[in-house]
Amino acid sequence: MRENRMRVEFLSRSLNESFARVAVAAFVSQLDPTIEEISDVKTAVSEAVTNAIIHGYENREGTVAIEAIIKDSELTLTIIDEGVGIRDVKKAMEPLYTSRPDLERSGMGFTVMETFMDSLVVESEKDHGTKVIMKKKFRSLD
Amino acid sequence: MDFDTRKETLIIKLSGELDHHSAEEVRNHIDDKIEREKSIKVIMDFENVTFMDSSGIGVVIGRYKKILSQGGEISIASATDNIKRVFELSGIFKIIKYYKNLDDAFKAVTGVGK
C-alpha cells in the first residue's frame, strides 16, 4: 500500500499560483502520471488557489495551504484558506456564476475542478474560510 | 507576447502561462494595441502557451466583447489539447472560431494565404 502526504503554505499572492501548480505536480509525479493527468491536476489546483486569492482573501494578504494525500493510486487535494468564506456554496458552484464579473472572471473555476478531478467537495462558511477537497484516481501502476 | 499586423489582421502571439497572475498584463497589452490599431480582425495564437486555466477564458471573452463592439471578429489558433479542453468546457468555440494553426486562421480571416 502506497501512502504519502505533504502540506505547503504560501502567501495569497498571484505570483504563487504557478508555484502551487508545480509543487503539487512534483508531489504527484510519484504516481507516474500521464501528461494529461498532470495537466488536469495542475489546472484544478490553479483554479482553487486563484479562488482563495481573489475571493477568499479579496486580494489582501493571507495564507493559502495545500494538503495532498496519496493513498494507493488516489490523490486527495485540499486547498484551504481562512478568508471570507462562501455564503451560498450552491450558487458559487453554478457554472458561469461569478461574484466578480468586473475582474473578467469567467465563473468557470468550479466547473473546471469538477471536470478535471473525480470529485469536488466545498466546505465553507461566511467569515470562516473555505476548504476545497478534490480527489483523483490515477491509472494503476500495477 | 508578440504582435504582428498583416493584411489589416492583428496577430497576437501569446506565450508562457496564462493564469490569473499573468492575465492582467496580457489584457492591458492587448487592449492597448487593439485601441491604437483600431483592429477589426484579430487572431490569438496559442502555439506557445504552455498553461491556461479559466482566467485565460476570461481574458479571451473580454477581448472578444471589445472587438465585437468595434464591429470586429476574433479567432483562436494552435492550442494544445489540454488548453482546448478548458476552452471547450466554457463553450467558447460556439462564438469564437478555432483553427489548428495560424496559417489556417489567417487564410480564413483574410481570404488569402500567408
CSV table of C-alpha atoms in Angstrom, one decimal:
chain,number,residue,atom,x,y,z
A,1,MET,CA,0.0,0.0,0.0
A,2,ARG,CA,1.4,3.3,-1.1
A,3,GLU,CA,0.8,6.2,1.3
A,4,ASN,CA,2.3,9.7,1.3
A,5,ARG,CA,1.3,13.2,2.2
A,6,MET,CA,2.6,16.8,2.1
A,7,ARG,CA,1.5,20.2,3.1
A,8,VAL,CA,2.6,23.6,1.6
A,9,GLU,CA,1.6,27.1,2.7
A,10,PHE,CA,2.2,30.3,0.9
A,11,LEU,CA,1.1,33.9,0.8
A,12,SER,CA,-2.1,34.7,-1.1
A,13,ARG,CA,-0.2,36.4,-4.0
A,14,SER,CA,-1.0,35.6,-7.6
A,15,LEU,CA,2.7,35.1,-8.2
A,16,ASN,CA,2.4,31.9,-6.1
A,17,GLU,CA,-0.2,30.4,-8.4
A,18,SER,CA,2.5,28.9,-10.6
A,19,PHE,CA,4.5,27.7,-7.6
A,20,ALA,CA,1.3,25.9,-6.3
A,21,ARG,CA,0.8,24.1,-9.6
A,22,VAL,CA,4.4,23.0,-9.8
A,23,ALA,CA,4.6,21.9,-6.2
A,24,VAL,CA,1.5,19.7,-6.5
A,25,ALA,CA,2.7,18.3,-9.9
A,26,ALA,CA,6.0,17.4,-8.3
A,27,PHE,CA,4.4,15.6,-5.5
A,28,VAL,CA,2.1,13.7,-7.8
A,29,SER,CA,4.9,12.6,-10.1
A,30,GLN,CA,5.5,9.6,-7.8
A,31,LEU,CA,2.2,8.2,-9.2
A,32,ASP,CA,3.9,8.2,-12.7
A,33,PRO,CA,1.0,10.2,-14.1
A,34,THR,CA,0.3,10.7,-17.8
A,35,ILE,CA,0.8,14.2,-19.3
A,36,GLU,CA,-3.0,14.7,-19.3
A,37,GLU,CA,-3.4,13.6,-15.7
A,38,ILE,CA,-0.7,16.1,-14.6
A,39,SER,CA,-2.3,18.9,-16.7
A,40,ASP,CA,-5.7,18.1,-15.1
A,41,VAL,CA,-4.4,18.3,-11.6
A,42,LYS,CA,-2.4,21.5,-12.3
A,43,THR,CA,-5.4,23.2,-13.8
A,44,ALA,CA,-7.7,22.2,-10.9
A,45,VAL,CA,-5.1,23.4,-8.4
A,46,SER,CA,-4.7,26.7,-10.3
A,47,GLU,CA,-8.5,27.3,-10.1
A,48,ALA,CA,-8.8,26.5,-6.4
A,49,VAL,CA,-5.7,28.6,-5.4
A,50,THR,CA,-6.9,31.5,-7.6
A,51,ASN,CA,-10.3,31.4,-5.9
A,52,ALA,CA,-8.6,31.5,-2.5
A,53,ILE,CA,-6.6,34.6,-3.6
A,54,ILE,CA,-9.3,36.5,-5.4
A,55,HIS,CA,-12.4,35.6,-3.4
A,56,GLY,CA,-11.2,34.2,-0.1
A,57,TYR,CA,-8.8,37.0,0.6
A,58,GLU,CA,-10.1,39.5,-1.9
A,59,ASN,CA,-6.5,40.2,-3.0
A,60,ARG,CA,-5.4,41.1,0.6
A,61,GLU,CA,-2.7,39.2,2.3
A,62,GLY,CA,-3.4,35.8,3.8
A,63,THR,CA,-2.2,32.2,3.8
A,64,VAL,CA,-3.2,29.5,1.4
A,65,ALA,CA,-2.5,25.9,2.3
A,66,ILE,CA,-2.5,22.8,0.1
A,67,GLU,CA,-2.6,19.4,1.6
A,68,ALA,CA,-2.0,16.4,-0.7
A,69,ILE,CA,-2.5,12.8,0.4
A,70,ILE,CA,-1.7,9.8,-1.8
A,71,LYS,CA,-3.3,6.5,-0.9
A,72,ASP,CA,-2.5,3.7,-3.4
A,73,SER,CA,-3.4,5.4,-6.7
A,74,GLU,CA,-5.7,8.0,-5.4
A,75,LEU,CA,-4.8,11.7,-4.7
A,76,THR,CA,-6.8,13.8,-2.3
A,77,LEU,CA,-6.1,17.5,-2.5
A,78,THR,CA,-7.3,20.0,0.0
A,79,ILE,CA,-6.9,23.8,-0.6
A,80,ILE,CA,-7.5,25.8,2.5
A,81,ASP,CA,-7.9,29.5,3.1
A,82,GLU,CA,-9.0,31.4,6.1
A,83,GLY,CA,-10.7,34.1,4.1
A,84,VAL,CA,-14.2,35.5,3.9
A,85,GLY,CA,-15.9,32.2,3.2
A,86,ILE,CA,-18.8,31.5,0.8
A,87,ARG,CA,-22.3,32.4,1.9
A,88,ASP,CA,-24.1,30.3,-0.7
A,89,VAL,CA,-21.9,27.4,-1.9
A,90,LYS,CA,-24.5,26.0,-4.2
A,91,LYS,CA,-24.8,29.3,-6.1
A,92,ALA,CA,-21.0,29.7,-6.2
A,93,MET,CA,-20.7,26.4,-7.8
A,94,GLU,CA,-23.2,27.2,-10.6
A,95,PRO,CA,-21.4,27.1,-14.0
A,96,LEU,CA,-20.7,30.7,-15.2
A,97,TYR,CA,-21.7,32.3,-11.9
A,98,THR,CA,-19.1,34.8,-10.7
A,99,SER,CA,-19.3,37.4,-8.0
A,100,ARG,CA,-16.6,39.3,-9.8
A,101,PRO,CA,-17.6,40.0,-13.4
A,102,ASP,CA,-15.7,43.3,-13.0
A,103,LEU,CA,-12.5,41.3,-12.9
A,104,GLU,CA,-13.3,39.5,-16.1
A,105,ARG,CA,-13.7,36.3,-14.1
A,106,SER,CA,-15.4,33.6,-16.2
A,107,GLY,CA,-17.2,31.8,-13.4
A,108,MET,CA,-15.8,28.5,-14.7
A,109,GLY,CA,-13.4,27.7,-11.8
A,110,PHE,CA,-15.6,25.1,-10.0
A,111,THR,CA,-16.7,23.6,-13.3
A,112,VAL,CA,-13.1,23.1,-14.3
A,113,MET,CA,-12.3,21.5,-11.0
A,114,GLU,CA,-15.3,19.2,-11.2
A,115,THR,CA,-14.5,18.1,-14.7
A,116,PHE,CA,-10.8,17.5,-14.3
A,117,MET,CA,-10.9,15.8,-11.0
A,118,ASP,CA,-13.1,12.8,-10.0
A,119,SER,CA,-14.8,14.6,-7.1
A,120,LEU,CA,-15.2,18.0,-5.6
A,121,VAL,CA,-16.4,19.0,-2.2
A,122,VAL,CA,-16.5,22.6,-0.9
A,123,GLU,CA,-16.8,23.3,2.8
A,124,SER,CA,-17.3,26.9,3.6
A,125,GLU,CA,-19.0,29.3,6.0
A,126,LYS,CA,-19.2,33.1,5.8
A,127,ASP,CA,-16.2,34.6,7.7
A,128,HIS,CA,-14.8,31.1,8.5
A,129,GLY,CA,-12.7,30.3,5.5
A,130,THR,CA,-13.0,27.7,2.8
A,131,LYS,CA,-11.8,24.2,2.2
A,132,VAL,CA,-11.9,22.7,-1.3
A,133,ILE,CA,-11.4,19.0,-1.4
A,134,MET,CA,-10.8,17.2,-4.6
A,135,LYS,CA,-9.9,13.6,-5.4
A,136,LYS,CA,-8.5,11.9,-8.5
A,137,LYS,CA,-7.7,8.3,-9.1
A,138,PHE,CA,-4.7,7.7,-11.3
A,139,ARG,CA,-4.4,4.8,-13.7
A,140,SER,CA,-2.9,1.9,-11.8
A,141,LEU,CA,0.8,1.4,-11.8
A,142,ASP,CA,0.4,-2.4,-11.2
B,1,MET,CA,3.7,38.3,-26.2
B,2,ASP,CA,4.4,39.4,-29.8
B,3,PHE,CA,2.2,41.4,-32.2
B,4,ASP,CA,2.2,41.2,-35.9
B,5,THR,CA,-0.1,43.0,-38.3
B,6,ARG,CA,-0.6,41.6,-41.7
B,7,LYS,CA,-3.3,42.4,-44.2
B,8,GLU,CA,-5.0,44.5,-41.6
B,9,THR,CA,-5.2,41.5,-39.3
B,10,LEU,CA,-3.7,41.7,-35.8
B,11,ILE,CA,-2.0,38.5,-34.9
B,12,ILE,CA,-1.3,38.2,-31.1
B,13,LYS,CA,1.3,35.5,-30.3
B,14,LEU,CA,0.8,34.6,-26.7
B,15,SER,CA,3.4,32.6,-24.8
B,16,GLY,CA,4.1,31.1,-21.4
B,17,GLU,CA,1.4,30.6,-18.8
B,18,LEU,CA,-2.0,32.3,-19.0
B,19,ASP,CA,-3.4,32.3,-15.5
B,20,HIS,CA,-4.8,34.9,-13.0
B,21,HIS,CA,-1.3,36.3,-12.4
B,22,SER,CA,-0.4,36.9,-16.0
B,23,ALA,CA,-3.9,37.8,-17.2
B,24,GLU,CA,-3.8,41.5,-16.2
B,25,GLU,CA,-0.6,42.3,-18.1
B,26,VAL,CA,-1.8,40.3,-21.1
B,27,ARG,CA,-5.2,42.1,-21.0
B,28,ASN,CA,-3.6,45.5,-20.8
B,29,HIS,CA,-1.1,45.0,-23.6
B,30,ILE,CA,-3.7,43.6,-25.9
B,31,ASP,CA,-6.3,46.3,-25.2
B,32,ASP,CA,-3.7,49.0,-25.7
B,33,LYS,CA,-2.7,47.5,-29.1
B,34,ILE,CA,-6.3,47.0,-30.2
B,35,GLU,CA,-7.2,50.5,-29.4
B,36,ARG,CA,-4.2,52.0,-31.1
B,37,GLU,CA,-4.6,50.0,-34.3
B,38,LYS,CA,-8.4,50.1,-34.2
B,39,SER,CA,-8.2,46.4,-35.0
B,40,ILE,CA,-11.2,44.7,-36.5
B,41,LYS,CA,-9.6,41.3,-37.4
B,42,VAL,CA,-7.7,39.6,-34.5
B,43,ILE,CA,-6.2,36.2,-34.3
B,44,MET,CA,-4.9,35.0,-30.9
B,45,ASP,CA,-2.2,32.4,-31.5
B,46,PHE,CA,-1.8,30.0,-28.6
B,47,GLU,CA,1.0,27.9,-30.0
B,48,ASN,CA,3.5,28.9,-27.3
B,49,VAL,CA,1.1,29.0,-24.4
B,50,THR,CA,2.2,26.2,-22.0
B,51,PHE,CA,-0.6,26.5,-19.5
B,52,MET,CA,-4.1,28.1,-19.3
B,53,ASP,CA,-6.8,27.9,-16.7
B,54,SER,CA,-10.2,29.6,-16.7
B,55,SER,CA,-8.5,33.0,-16.2
B,56,GLY,CA,-7.5,32.7,-19.8
B,57,ILE,CA,-11.1,32.2,-20.8
B,58,GLY,CA,-11.9,35.5,-19.1
B,59,VAL,CA,-9.2,37.2,-21.0
B,60,VAL,CA,-10.3,35.9,-24.3
B,61,ILE,CA,-14.0,36.6,-23.7
B,62,GLY,CA,-13.2,40.1,-22.5
B,63,ARG,CA,-11.2,40.8,-25.7
B,64,TYR,CA,-14.0,39.2,-27.8
B,65,LYS,CA,-16.6,41.6,-26.3
B,66,LYS,CA,-14.3,44.6,-27.0
B,67,ILE,CA,-13.6,43.6,-30.6
B,68,LEU,CA,-17.3,42.8,-31.2
B,69,SER,CA,-18.3,46.3,-30.0
B,70,GLN,CA,-15.9,47.6,-32.7
B,71,GLY,CA,-17.6,45.5,-35.3
B,72,GLY,CA,-14.7,43.1,-35.5
B,73,GLU,CA,-14.0,39.4,-35.1
B,74,ILE,CA,-11.6,37.3,-33.2
B,75,SER,CA,-10.3,33.8,-33.8
B,76,ILE,CA,-8.1,31.4,-31.8
B,77,ALA,CA,-5.3,29.3,-33.3
B,78,SER,CA,-3.0,26.4,-32.3
B,79,ALA,CA,-4.0,25.5,-28.7
B,80,THR,CA,-2.7,22.3,-27.1
B,81,ASP,CA,-5.2,19.5,-26.4
B,82,ASN,CA,-5.1,20.4,-22.7
B,83,ILE,CA,-5.8,24.0,-23.3
B,84,LYS,CA,-8.5,23.2,-25.9
B,85,ARG,CA,-10.3,21.2,-23.2
B,86,VAL,CA,-10.5,24.2,-21.0
B,87,PHE,CA,-11.9,26.2,-23.9
B,88,GLU,CA,-14.4,23.5,-24.8
B,89,LEU,CA,-15.7,23.5,-21.2
B,90,SER,CA,-16.6,27.2,-21.5
B,91,GLY,CA,-18.5,26.7,-24.8
B,92,ILE,CA,-16.4,29.5,-26.2
B,93,PHE,CA,-16.0,27.7,-29.6
B,94,LYS,CA,-19.6,28.4,-30.2
B,95,ILE,CA,-18.9,32.1,-30.6
B,96,ILE,CA,-15.2,32.1,-31.4
B,97,LYS,CA,-13.7,30.0,-34.3
B,98,TYR,CA,-10.8,27.7,-33.6
B,99,TYR,CA,-8.1,26.9,-36.2
B,100,LYS,CA,-5.5,24.2,-35.9
B,101,ASN,CA,-2.7,26.6,-36.8
B,102,LEU,CA,-2.0,30.2,-37.6
B,103,ASP,CA,-1.9,29.6,-41.4
B,104,ASP,CA,-5.4,28.2,-41.4
B,105,ALA,CA,-6.7,31.0,-39.2
B,106,PHE,CA,-5.0,33.7,-41.4
B,107,LYS,CA,-6.4,32.2,-44.6
B,108,ALA,CA,-9.9,32.1,-43.2
B,109,VAL,CA,-9.8,35.5,-41.7
B,110,THR,CA,-8.3,37.3,-44.7
B,111,GLY,CA,-9.3,35.0,-47.5
B,112,VAL,CA,-5.7,34.7,-48.7
B,113,GLY,CA,-2.6,32.7,-48.0
B,114,LYS,CA,0.1,34.0,-45.6
